[in-house]
Short mmCIF file of C-alpha atoms in Angstrom, two decimals:
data_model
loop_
_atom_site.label_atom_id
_atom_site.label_comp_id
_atom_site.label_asym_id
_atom_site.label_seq_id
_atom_site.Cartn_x
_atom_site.Cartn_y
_atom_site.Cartn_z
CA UNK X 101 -132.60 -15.76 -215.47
CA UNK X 102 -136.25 -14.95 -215.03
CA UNK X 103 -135.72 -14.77 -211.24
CA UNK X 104 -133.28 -12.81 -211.63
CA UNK X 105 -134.83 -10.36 -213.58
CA UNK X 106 -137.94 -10.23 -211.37
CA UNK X 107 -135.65 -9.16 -208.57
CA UNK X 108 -133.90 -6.62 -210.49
CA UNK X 109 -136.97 -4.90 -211.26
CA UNK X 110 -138.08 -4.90 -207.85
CA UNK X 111 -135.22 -3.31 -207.10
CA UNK X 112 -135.68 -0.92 -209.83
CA UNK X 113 -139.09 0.12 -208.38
CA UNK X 114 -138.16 0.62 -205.25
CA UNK X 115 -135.51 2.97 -205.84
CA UNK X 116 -137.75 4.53 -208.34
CA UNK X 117 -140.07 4.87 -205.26
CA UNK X 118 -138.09 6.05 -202.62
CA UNK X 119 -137.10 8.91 -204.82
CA UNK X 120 -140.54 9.78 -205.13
CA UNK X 121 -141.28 10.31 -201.99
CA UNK X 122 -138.36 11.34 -201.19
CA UNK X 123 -139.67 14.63 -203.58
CA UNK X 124 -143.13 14.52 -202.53
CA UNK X 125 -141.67 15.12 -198.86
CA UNK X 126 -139.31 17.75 -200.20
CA UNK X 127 -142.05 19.38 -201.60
CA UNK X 128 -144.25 19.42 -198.72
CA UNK X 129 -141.17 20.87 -196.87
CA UNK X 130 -140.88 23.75 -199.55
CA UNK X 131 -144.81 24.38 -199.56
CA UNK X 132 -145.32 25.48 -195.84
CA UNK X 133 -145.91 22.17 -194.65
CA UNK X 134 -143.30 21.82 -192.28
CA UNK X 135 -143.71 25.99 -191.34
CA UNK X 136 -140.28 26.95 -190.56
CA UNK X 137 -141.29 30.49 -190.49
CA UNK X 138 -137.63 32.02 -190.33
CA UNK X 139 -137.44 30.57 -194.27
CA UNK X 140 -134.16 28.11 -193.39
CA UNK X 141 -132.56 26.41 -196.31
CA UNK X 142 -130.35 24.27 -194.39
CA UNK X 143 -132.09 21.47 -193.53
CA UNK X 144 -133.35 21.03 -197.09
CA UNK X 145 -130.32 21.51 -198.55
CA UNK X 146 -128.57 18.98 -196.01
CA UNK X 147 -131.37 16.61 -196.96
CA UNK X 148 -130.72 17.40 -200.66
CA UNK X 149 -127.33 16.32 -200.40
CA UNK X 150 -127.91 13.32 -197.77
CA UNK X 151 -130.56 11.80 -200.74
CA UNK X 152 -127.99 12.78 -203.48
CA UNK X 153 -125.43 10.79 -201.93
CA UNK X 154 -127.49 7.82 -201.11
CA UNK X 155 -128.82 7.52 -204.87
CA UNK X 156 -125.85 7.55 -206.21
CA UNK X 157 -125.03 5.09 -203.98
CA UNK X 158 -127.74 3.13 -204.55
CA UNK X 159 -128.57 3.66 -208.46
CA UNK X 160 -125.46 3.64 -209.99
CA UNK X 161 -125.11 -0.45 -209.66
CA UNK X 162 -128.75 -0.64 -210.36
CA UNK X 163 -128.31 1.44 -213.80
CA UNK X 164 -124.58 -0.86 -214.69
CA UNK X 165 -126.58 -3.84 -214.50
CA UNK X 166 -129.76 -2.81 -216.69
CA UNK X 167 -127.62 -3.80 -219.92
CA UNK X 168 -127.30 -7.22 -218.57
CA UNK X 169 -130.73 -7.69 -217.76
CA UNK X 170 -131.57 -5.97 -221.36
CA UNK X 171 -129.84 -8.88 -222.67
CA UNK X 172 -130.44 -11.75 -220.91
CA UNK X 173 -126.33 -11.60 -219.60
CA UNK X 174 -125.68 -12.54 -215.92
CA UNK X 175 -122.58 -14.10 -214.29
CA UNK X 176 -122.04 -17.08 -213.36
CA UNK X 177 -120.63 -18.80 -210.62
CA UNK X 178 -120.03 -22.34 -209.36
CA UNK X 179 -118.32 -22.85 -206.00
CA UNK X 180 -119.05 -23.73 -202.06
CA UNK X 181 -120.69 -21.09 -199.71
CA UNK X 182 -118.19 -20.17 -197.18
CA UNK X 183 -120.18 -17.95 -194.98
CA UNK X 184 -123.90 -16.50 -194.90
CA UNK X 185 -126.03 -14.56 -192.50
CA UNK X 186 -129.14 -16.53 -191.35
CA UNK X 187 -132.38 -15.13 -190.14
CA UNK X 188 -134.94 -16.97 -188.70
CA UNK X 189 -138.77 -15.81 -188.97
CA UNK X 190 -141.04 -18.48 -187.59
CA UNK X 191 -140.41 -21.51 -188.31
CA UNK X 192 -138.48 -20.83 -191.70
CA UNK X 193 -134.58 -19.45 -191.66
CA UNK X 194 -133.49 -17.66 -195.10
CA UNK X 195 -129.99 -16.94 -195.96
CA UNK X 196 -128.85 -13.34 -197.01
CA UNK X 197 -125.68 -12.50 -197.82
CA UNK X 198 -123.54 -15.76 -199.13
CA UNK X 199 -119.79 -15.63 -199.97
CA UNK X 200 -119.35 -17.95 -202.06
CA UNK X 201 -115.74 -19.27 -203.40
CA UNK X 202 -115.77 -19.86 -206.56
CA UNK X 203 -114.16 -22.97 -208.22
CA UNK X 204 -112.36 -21.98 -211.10
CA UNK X 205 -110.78 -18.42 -209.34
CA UNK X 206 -110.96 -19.16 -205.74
CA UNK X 207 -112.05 -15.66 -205.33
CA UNK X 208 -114.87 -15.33 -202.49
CA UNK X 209 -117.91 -13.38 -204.10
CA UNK X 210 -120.69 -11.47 -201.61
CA UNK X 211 -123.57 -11.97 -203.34
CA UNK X 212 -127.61 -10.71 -202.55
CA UNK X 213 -129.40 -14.22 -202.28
CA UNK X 214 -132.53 -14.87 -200.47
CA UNK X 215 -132.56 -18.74 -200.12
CA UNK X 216 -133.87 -21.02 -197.33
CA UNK X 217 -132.03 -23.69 -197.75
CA UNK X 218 -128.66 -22.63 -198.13
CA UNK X 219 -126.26 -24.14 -196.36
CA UNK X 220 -121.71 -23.09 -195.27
CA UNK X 221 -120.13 -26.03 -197.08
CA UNK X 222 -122.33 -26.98 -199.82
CA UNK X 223 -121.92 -26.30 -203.44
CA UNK X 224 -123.96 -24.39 -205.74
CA UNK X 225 -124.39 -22.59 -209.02
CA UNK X 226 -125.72 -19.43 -209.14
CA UNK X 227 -126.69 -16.66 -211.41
CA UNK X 228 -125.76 -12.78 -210.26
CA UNK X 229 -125.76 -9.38 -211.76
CA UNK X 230 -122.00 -8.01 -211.39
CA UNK X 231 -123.03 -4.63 -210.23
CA UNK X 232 -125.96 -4.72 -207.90
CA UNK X 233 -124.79 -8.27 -206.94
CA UNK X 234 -128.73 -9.99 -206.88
CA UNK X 235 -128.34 -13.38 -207.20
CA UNK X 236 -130.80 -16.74 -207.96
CA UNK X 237 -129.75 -19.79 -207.20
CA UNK X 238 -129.58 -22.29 -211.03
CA UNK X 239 -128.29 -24.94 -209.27
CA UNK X 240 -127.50 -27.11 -205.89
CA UNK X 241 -124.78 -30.09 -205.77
CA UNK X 242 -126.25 -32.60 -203.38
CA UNK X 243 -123.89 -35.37 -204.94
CA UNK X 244 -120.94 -33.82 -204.45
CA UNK X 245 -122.17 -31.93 -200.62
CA UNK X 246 -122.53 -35.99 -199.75
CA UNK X 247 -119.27 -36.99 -200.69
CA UNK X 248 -117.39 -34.54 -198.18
#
């Protein structure tokens, strides 16, 4: 759980962040910085509602899952990965991305993992927040991945 609450509050900063300058650049717009000398609203106001629409976008999950984190709650899911994204940066690949099916529902879950060693077919258990859908992996099932 204390991964998982490490990434949640990196999330939390960075949204808290890209607000912030988000109204820093507002208000350099506003203060003559940008000189539009005819005094148009539009493009602020377009950019008002563009950022209103992506925070609520964005912060609403973040703010549904603070009463997990708050106490200690998460989700948790046991199953096989079923399909990932992989990037590669040197000579390390991380996942991003996993569906994961779990075991007791068969419903396929889209979680946000960063893991390097994730693998289609294998089974894990992991911890997620419902809402903004971070995830940490608890556990890997190398017994049962070498039985298949």
């Amino acid at each position: 759980m204390d991964k998982l609450k490490k990434k949640y509050y990196r999330c939390v900063f960075g949204e808290f962040l890209g607000n912030i300058i988000f109204i820093l650049i507002l208000c350099f717009y506003r203060s003559g910085v940008f000189h539009l000398e005819d005094g148009r609203w539009m493009p602020a106001i377009l950019l008002i509602i563009l950022w209103g629409i992506c925070t609520v976008y964005r912060v609403i999950p973040v703010v549904r899952d603070f009463s997990y984190v708050r106490e200690n709650r998460c989700e948790r899911v046991t199953g096989e990965i079923v399909e990932h994204k992989r990037v590669k940066s040197g000579k390390y690949s991380h996942t991003y991305y996993p569906i994961i099916r779990d075991d007791r529902t068969l419903e396929c879950i889209k979680l946000n993992l960063d893991y390097r060693e994730a693998e289609v077919g294998r089974r894990y258990t992991i911890l997620y927040l419902p809402y903004t859908k971070l995830a940490s992996v608890e556990e890997e099932h190398f017994e049962e991945y070498a039985m298949k």
